[in-house]
Amino acid sequence: MNRPERTDHPDVILCPDGPMLLRGDHVVQDEDGQQHRTSRPVSAVCRCGESMIPPWCDGTHKVLSQHCRR
Amino acid sequence: MLTPQARGPLSDRVLAAMRDGATAHLVQVPEAEVAEDAQLTLWALYEQHYRGFDDVPAALEWDPHLIAVRRHLEEDFERILRDRTPPAPHAEPFAETFFAYIADHDGPSVAAHVQRAATSEQVRELLRHRSIYHLKESDHTTWAIPRLSDPVKAAVMELQFDEYGCGDPDRLHAHLFALGLEASGLRREYGSYVDDAPVEILEQNNAMSLFGLNRRLRAASLGFLAAFEATSSTPSRRMAQGLDRLGFPTAMIDYYLEHVEADAVHEQLAVRTICGVLLQEEPDLLEDVYFGAWTSMDLEDRYAERMLQEWAA
């Protein structure tokens, strides 16, 4: 087994073709100035702009990227 | 919960032995006549390691005769599941390949039926079936945790902590489902509806326990988790819309709305920080990750095919 001594544990992860993961407590301000407090150990912020539960991701980006691949 | 109704000679014999504690004669057990006889027996034997049965002595959890029957049944079941599984894709990077593998899988959808056309009675039947798993939601993944390296263990805990309500019992997913059942006029007690569960539901639950309880199958357990989470957000939204269309209570709808949001996080964690890191450490586990993932999707397809056929009749 090849394991590094320290494991990466970033506060923010930008998922390719997916959401932005936020670790910990944050207040996210949306495009309309509304503020949304995170409530999970990790939260996923929509980056495709098509989520039905903004500012959070609802997986809609997968439908978009599937259309792009076909 | 009491032991379920037997579904054939094997489950009849094993369940009776569990109730009366006389297990030595189980060195010779009848063969299961039908798959659901074997699956119900296996389900009951696995249940000993969750919360168990009120009419079975707790000391039987590690009874060697019962464990021997379980081993025999789970070896058969694992062989069946592996025979159903196609070869894994090996393309890099893993996360994008995995998400594409899930997206390209085209199976029948119970949630789409609920969203558009199901009757209240069909949905109530579905909720009774789902209750077998949802009332112990995520527990099978917890079995895998002590079998993992530190980085993967921490990553699984990050996800599981959310599943378990971040320490708040009123946010624990299994509890949210119990509240939804109760509000819908269904029984919320753990295991209430196992006698109603078709063989496909027993297979789903048994696959989760098989992967969770066997250290050598830890990668299949995490692959199952990843596929389960990655096929949850959109169906959960459809379920919520269907429940709303049929006038189901808010508590039941809220359970599914919670999964729209939570599982959009969990799918990223399960694929990237859990399976991705596991495979960096142990690349040879790739086949088992996909074995678990395929099993998750395939067993749901089998359940959906059965129910959509029954409901169309």
XYZ file of C-alpha atoms in Angstrom:
383
model
C 0.000 0.000 0.000
C 1.340 3.390 -0.993
C -0.065 5.966 1.386
C 1.141 9.530 1.907
C 1.734 10.604 5.502
C -0.591 13.589 5.158
C -3.818 13.430 3.208
C -5.147 16.436 1.340
C -8.177 17.877 3.102
C -9.028 21.171 1.400
C -11.799 23.498 2.620
C -13.077 23.965 -0.926
C -13.165 21.387 -3.721
C -14.130 22.335 -7.270
C -15.528 19.150 -8.817
C -14.882 18.868 -12.578
C -18.238 19.427 -14.360
C -19.853 19.487 -10.922
C -20.492 21.563 -7.824
C -18.180 23.363 -5.432
C -17.866 21.418 -2.202
C -17.566 23.520 0.957
C -16.339 21.949 4.163
C -17.526 23.450 7.430
C -19.856 26.316 8.308
C -20.344 29.065 5.755
C -22.910 31.643 4.713
C -23.389 31.665 0.945
C -24.880 34.758 -0.703
C -26.762 34.003 -3.923
C -27.157 36.200 -7.032
C -30.151 37.936 -5.494
C -28.295 38.843 -2.315
C -30.094 36.187 -0.244
C -27.945 34.519 2.375
C -27.960 30.754 2.955
C -26.200 29.100 5.873
C -24.693 25.659 5.380
C -26.063 22.902 7.602
C -23.936 19.865 6.719
C -20.355 18.766 7.300
C -19.902 19.296 3.536
C -22.200 21.300 1.275
C -22.365 21.325 -2.525
C -22.840 24.731 -4.177
C -24.327 24.699 -7.686
C -21.956 25.827 -10.446
C -24.014 24.926 -13.533
C -26.727 27.488 -12.790
C -29.544 25.012 -13.423
C -30.181 23.648 -9.923
C -33.794 23.777 -8.741
C -32.618 24.306 -5.144
C -30.081 27.129 -5.536
C -27.558 27.886 -4.205
C -27.188 24.161 -3.531
C -26.461 21.473 -6.101
C -29.222 18.987 -6.951
C -27.298 16.932 -9.495
C -28.791 18.669 -12.543
C -25.278 19.272 -13.966
C -25.146 15.546 -14.732
C -28.054 15.852 -17.153
C -26.300 18.769 -18.871
C -22.959 17.001 -19.204
C -24.687 13.849 -20.458
C -26.318 15.872 -23.236
C -22.912 17.354 -24.108
C -21.351 13.889 -24.376
C -24.036 12.544 -26.703
C -39.512 -6.938 15.609
C -40.586 -10.567 15.509
C -39.174 -13.151 13.108
C -40.874 -13.026 9.691
C -43.147 -15.610 8.094
C -41.198 -18.467 6.490
C -41.179 -18.633 2.691
C -40.139 -22.249 2.220
C -38.585 -25.241 3.981
C -35.198 -23.615 4.587
C -36.484 -20.427 6.187
C -39.059 -22.459 8.106
C -36.343 -24.628 9.665
C -33.842 -21.832 10.338
C -36.366 -19.367 11.784
C -37.749 -22.063 14.081
C -34.227 -22.886 15.293
C -33.550 -19.197 15.926
C -36.702 -18.872 18.005
C -36.171 -21.970 20.138
C -32.379 -21.709 20.314
C -31.820 -25.314 19.193
C -29.433 -24.752 16.302
C -27.191 -27.844 16.402
C -29.412 -29.743 13.953
C -28.799 -27.031 11.354
C -25.671 -28.892 10.218
C -28.124 -30.398 7.745
C -30.650 -27.971 6.331
C -33.062 -28.368 3.423
C -32.160 -26.639 0.175
C -34.144 -23.519 -0.613
C -36.880 -24.356 -3.097
C -37.169 -20.823 -4.386
C -34.872 -17.809 -4.316
C -36.996 -15.952 -1.809
C -36.703 -18.837 0.665
C -32.898 -18.458 0.573
C -33.049 -14.655 0.562
C -35.434 -14.444 3.508
C -33.258 -16.859 5.499
C -30.154 -14.822 4.710
C -31.967 -11.600 5.555
C -32.982 -12.982 8.966
C -29.446 -14.203 9.667
C -28.013 -10.785 8.781
C -30.648 -9.063 10.898
C -29.063 -10.727 13.927
C -26.175 -8.252 13.475
C -28.411 -5.185 13.302
C -31.151 -4.829 15.905
C -32.329 -8.411 15.827
C -35.638 -10.049 16.701
C -37.583 -9.855 19.940
C -38.331 -13.587 19.738
C -34.710 -14.724 19.185
C -32.196 -14.917 22.060
C -29.533 -12.218 21.610
C -26.809 -14.753 22.419
C -27.458 -16.418 19.059
C -25.866 -13.515 17.170
C -22.597 -15.442 16.904
C -23.999 -18.978 17.084
C -21.617 -21.064 14.932
C -24.396 -23.153 13.391
C -26.298 -20.075 12.277
C -23.088 -18.490 10.997
C -22.403 -21.667 8.992
C -25.816 -21.455 7.316
C -25.208 -17.772 6.604
C -21.799 -18.484 5.042
C -23.312 -21.123 2.764
C -26.100 -18.783 1.637
C -23.898 -15.746 1.165
C -21.358 -17.676 -0.901
C -24.181 -18.678 -3.251
C -25.533 -15.142 -3.305
C -22.141 -13.567 -4.004
C -21.634 -15.986 -6.909
C -25.023 -15.027 -8.361
C -24.246 -11.313 -8.025
C -20.789 -11.675 -9.604
C -22.233 -13.666 -12.509
C -24.594 -10.773 -13.205
C -21.813 -8.166 -13.234
C -20.176 -6.979 -16.488
C -16.431 -6.169 -16.617
C -15.409 -2.856 -15.032
C -14.275 0.123 -17.132
C -10.609 0.935 -16.502
C -10.417 4.435 -18.021
C -8.905 7.348 -16.089
C -9.680 9.545 -14.280
C -11.762 7.318 -12.030
C -14.374 9.880 -10.915
C -15.378 10.999 -14.412
C -15.390 7.404 -15.680
C -17.558 6.340 -12.754
C -20.080 9.155 -13.206
C -20.292 8.360 -16.944
C -20.803 4.665 -16.139
C -23.747 5.597 -13.905
C -25.180 8.068 -16.431
C -24.987 5.542 -19.268
C -26.896 2.948 -17.264
C -30.454 2.998 -18.525
C -32.887 1.236 -16.222
C -36.596 1.449 -15.436
C -37.511 4.073 -12.832
C -39.989 3.610 -10.023
C -39.555 7.288 -9.141
C -40.588 8.428 -12.627
C -43.759 6.341 -12.285
C -44.477 7.864 -8.874
C -43.886 11.348 -10.230
C -46.354 11.007 -13.106
C -48.804 8.151 -12.771
C -48.724 6.043 -9.597
C -51.806 5.713 -7.398
C -51.695 6.366 -3.652
C -52.025 2.660 -2.991
C -49.037 1.878 -5.227
C -46.960 4.489 -3.412
C -47.984 3.116 -0.035
C -46.865 -0.320 -1.197
C -43.557 1.171 -2.371
C -43.037 2.911 0.994
C -43.689 -0.358 2.834
C -41.045 -2.059 0.691
C -38.551 0.800 1.049
C -39.036 0.801 4.826
C -37.021 -2.420 5.131
C -33.914 -0.456 4.195
C -34.756 3.153 5.013
C -35.461 2.382 8.684
C -31.829 1.278 8.982
C -30.545 3.596 6.308
C -26.753 3.748 5.975
C -26.085 1.198 8.705
C -24.599 -1.273 6.211
C -21.925 1.264 5.253
C -21.030 1.737 8.903
C -19.994 -1.929 9.010
C -17.205 -1.162 6.547
C -15.627 1.669 8.529
C -13.266 -0.303 10.817
C -11.935 -2.158 7.743
C -10.610 1.002 6.047
C -7.371 3.003 6.059
C -7.334 6.279 7.979
C -7.946 8.584 4.969
C -10.838 6.494 3.608
C -12.283 5.965 7.078
C -12.335 9.719 7.739
C -13.955 10.324 4.344
C -16.699 7.767 4.988
C -17.355 9.319 8.397
C -17.729 12.747 6.805
C -20.597 11.315 4.737
C -22.065 9.069 7.426
C -22.189 11.892 9.969
C -24.626 13.665 7.646
C -26.643 10.439 7.144
C -26.922 10.175 10.917
C -28.188 13.745 11.299
C -24.900 15.334 12.427
C -25.702 14.194 15.945
C -29.334 15.427 15.868
C -31.721 12.444 15.966
C -34.458 14.500 14.306
C -32.256 14.888 11.222
C -31.126 11.265 11.073
C -32.304 9.955 7.722
C -33.822 6.719 9.036
C -35.734 8.777 11.602
C -36.997 11.179 8.921
C -38.376 8.166 7.061
C -40.029 6.853 10.230
C -41.729 10.235 10.722
C -42.868 10.155 7.089
C -44.311 6.658 7.480
C -46.174 7.630 10.611
C -47.610 10.778 9.025
C -48.710 8.657 6.053
C -50.642 6.289 8.315
C -48.105 3.470 7.944
C -46.302 1.590 10.705
C -42.967 3.184 11.596
C -41.648 0.336 13.726
C -38.417 -1.157 12.487
C -38.971 -4.204 10.281
C -42.784 -3.951 10.326
C -43.234 -4.801 6.679
C -40.697 -7.507 5.948
C -43.467 -10.018 5.244
C -44.601 -7.736 2.387
C -41.125 -7.447 0.839
C -40.641 -9.146 -2.547
C -37.466 -11.079 -3.225
C -35.893 -8.104 -5.025
C -36.091 -6.017 -1.843
C -34.580 -8.844 0.199
C -31.757 -9.110 -2.360
C -31.055 -5.365 -2.133
C -30.870 -5.495 1.640
C -28.813 -8.680 1.648
C -26.308 -7.304 -0.856
C -25.705 -4.309 1.407
C -25.158 -6.563 4.427
C -22.986 -9.012 2.464
C -20.664 -6.192 1.380
C -20.671 -4.434 4.729
C -20.071 -7.466 6.913
C -17.209 -9.005 4.909
C -13.907 -7.120 5.114
C -12.715 -8.561 1.801
C -15.740 -6.931 0.123
C -15.148 -3.428 1.555
C -14.547 -1.999 -1.935
C -17.855 -3.456 -3.149
C -19.541 -1.846 -0.142
C -18.119 1.564 -1.042
C -18.864 1.089 -4.753
C -22.449 0.218 -3.848
C -22.597 3.384 -1.746
C -21.222 5.531 -4.569
C -23.708 4.208 -7.144
C -26.579 4.434 -4.669
C -25.792 8.083 -3.893
C -25.171 8.923 -7.550
C -28.617 7.631 -8.525
C -30.531 9.345 -5.737
C -30.902 13.137 -6.130
C -33.028 13.207 -9.281
C -35.216 10.203 -8.337
C -35.707 11.759 -4.891
C -37.004 14.940 -6.515
C -39.373 12.862 -8.641
C -40.554 11.010 -5.550
C -41.191 14.314 -3.753
C -43.164 15.647 -6.729
C -45.223 12.452 -6.951
C -45.946 12.439 -3.226
C -47.008 16.076 -3.461
C -49.235 15.287 -6.472
C -50.979 12.574 -4.441
C -51.363 14.703 -1.320
C -48.988 12.774 0.932
C -48.025 14.561 4.160
C -45.143 17.006 4.368
C -43.053 14.714 6.573
C -42.880 12.097 3.816
C -42.128 14.691 1.141
C -39.433 16.235 3.340
C -37.618 12.931 3.585
C -37.177 12.917 -0.190
C -36.399 16.642 -0.463
C -33.623 16.146 2.084
C -32.159 13.499 -0.230
C -32.231 15.781 -3.266
C -29.789 18.079 -1.490
C -27.853 15.645 0.687
C -27.169 13.090 -2.009
C -25.860 15.722 -4.430
C -23.121 16.170 -1.810
C -22.795 12.509 -0.947
C -22.319 11.365 -4.540
C -19.299 13.651 -4.893
C -17.852 12.463 -1.587
C -18.536 8.783 -2.272
C -16.953 8.899 -5.722
C -14.082 11.332 -5.132
C -12.995 11.323 -1.488
C -14.057 7.743 -0.693
C -13.761 5.398 -3.709
C -11.219 7.638 -5.445
C -8.876 7.616 -2.459
C -9.458 3.909 -1.796
C -8.363 3.154 -5.359
C -5.292 5.384 -5.116
C -4.243 3.272 -2.161
C -5.356 -0.096 -3.531
C -5.835 0.010 -7.327
C -6.521 -3.720 -7.413
C -9.901 -3.063 -5.779
C -11.275 -1.409 -8.933
C -13.223 -4.487 -10.040
C -14.873 -4.767 -6.634
C -15.827 -1.071 -6.594
C -17.669 -1.635 -9.867
C -19.051 -4.969 -8.633
C -20.739 -3.052 -5.822
C -21.830 -0.224 -8.115
C -23.340 -2.578 -10.689
C -25.108 -4.557 -7.985
C -26.654 -1.379 -6.594
C -28.081 -0.356 -9.978
C -28.991 -3.858 -11.151
C -30.938 -4.774 -8.014
C -32.896 -1.529 -8.229
C -33.643 -2.308 -11.908
C -34.939 -5.744 -10.945
C -37.198 -4.261 -8.284
C -38.446 -1.555 -10.670
C -39.145 -4.086 -13.441
C -41.182 -6.244 -11.092
C -43.220 -3.426 -9.589
C -43.871 -1.567 -12.849
C -45.085 -4.833 -14.355
C -47.338 -5.553 -11.365
C -48.736 -2.034 -11.332
C -49.390 -2.070 -15.079
C -51.396 -5.286 -14.820
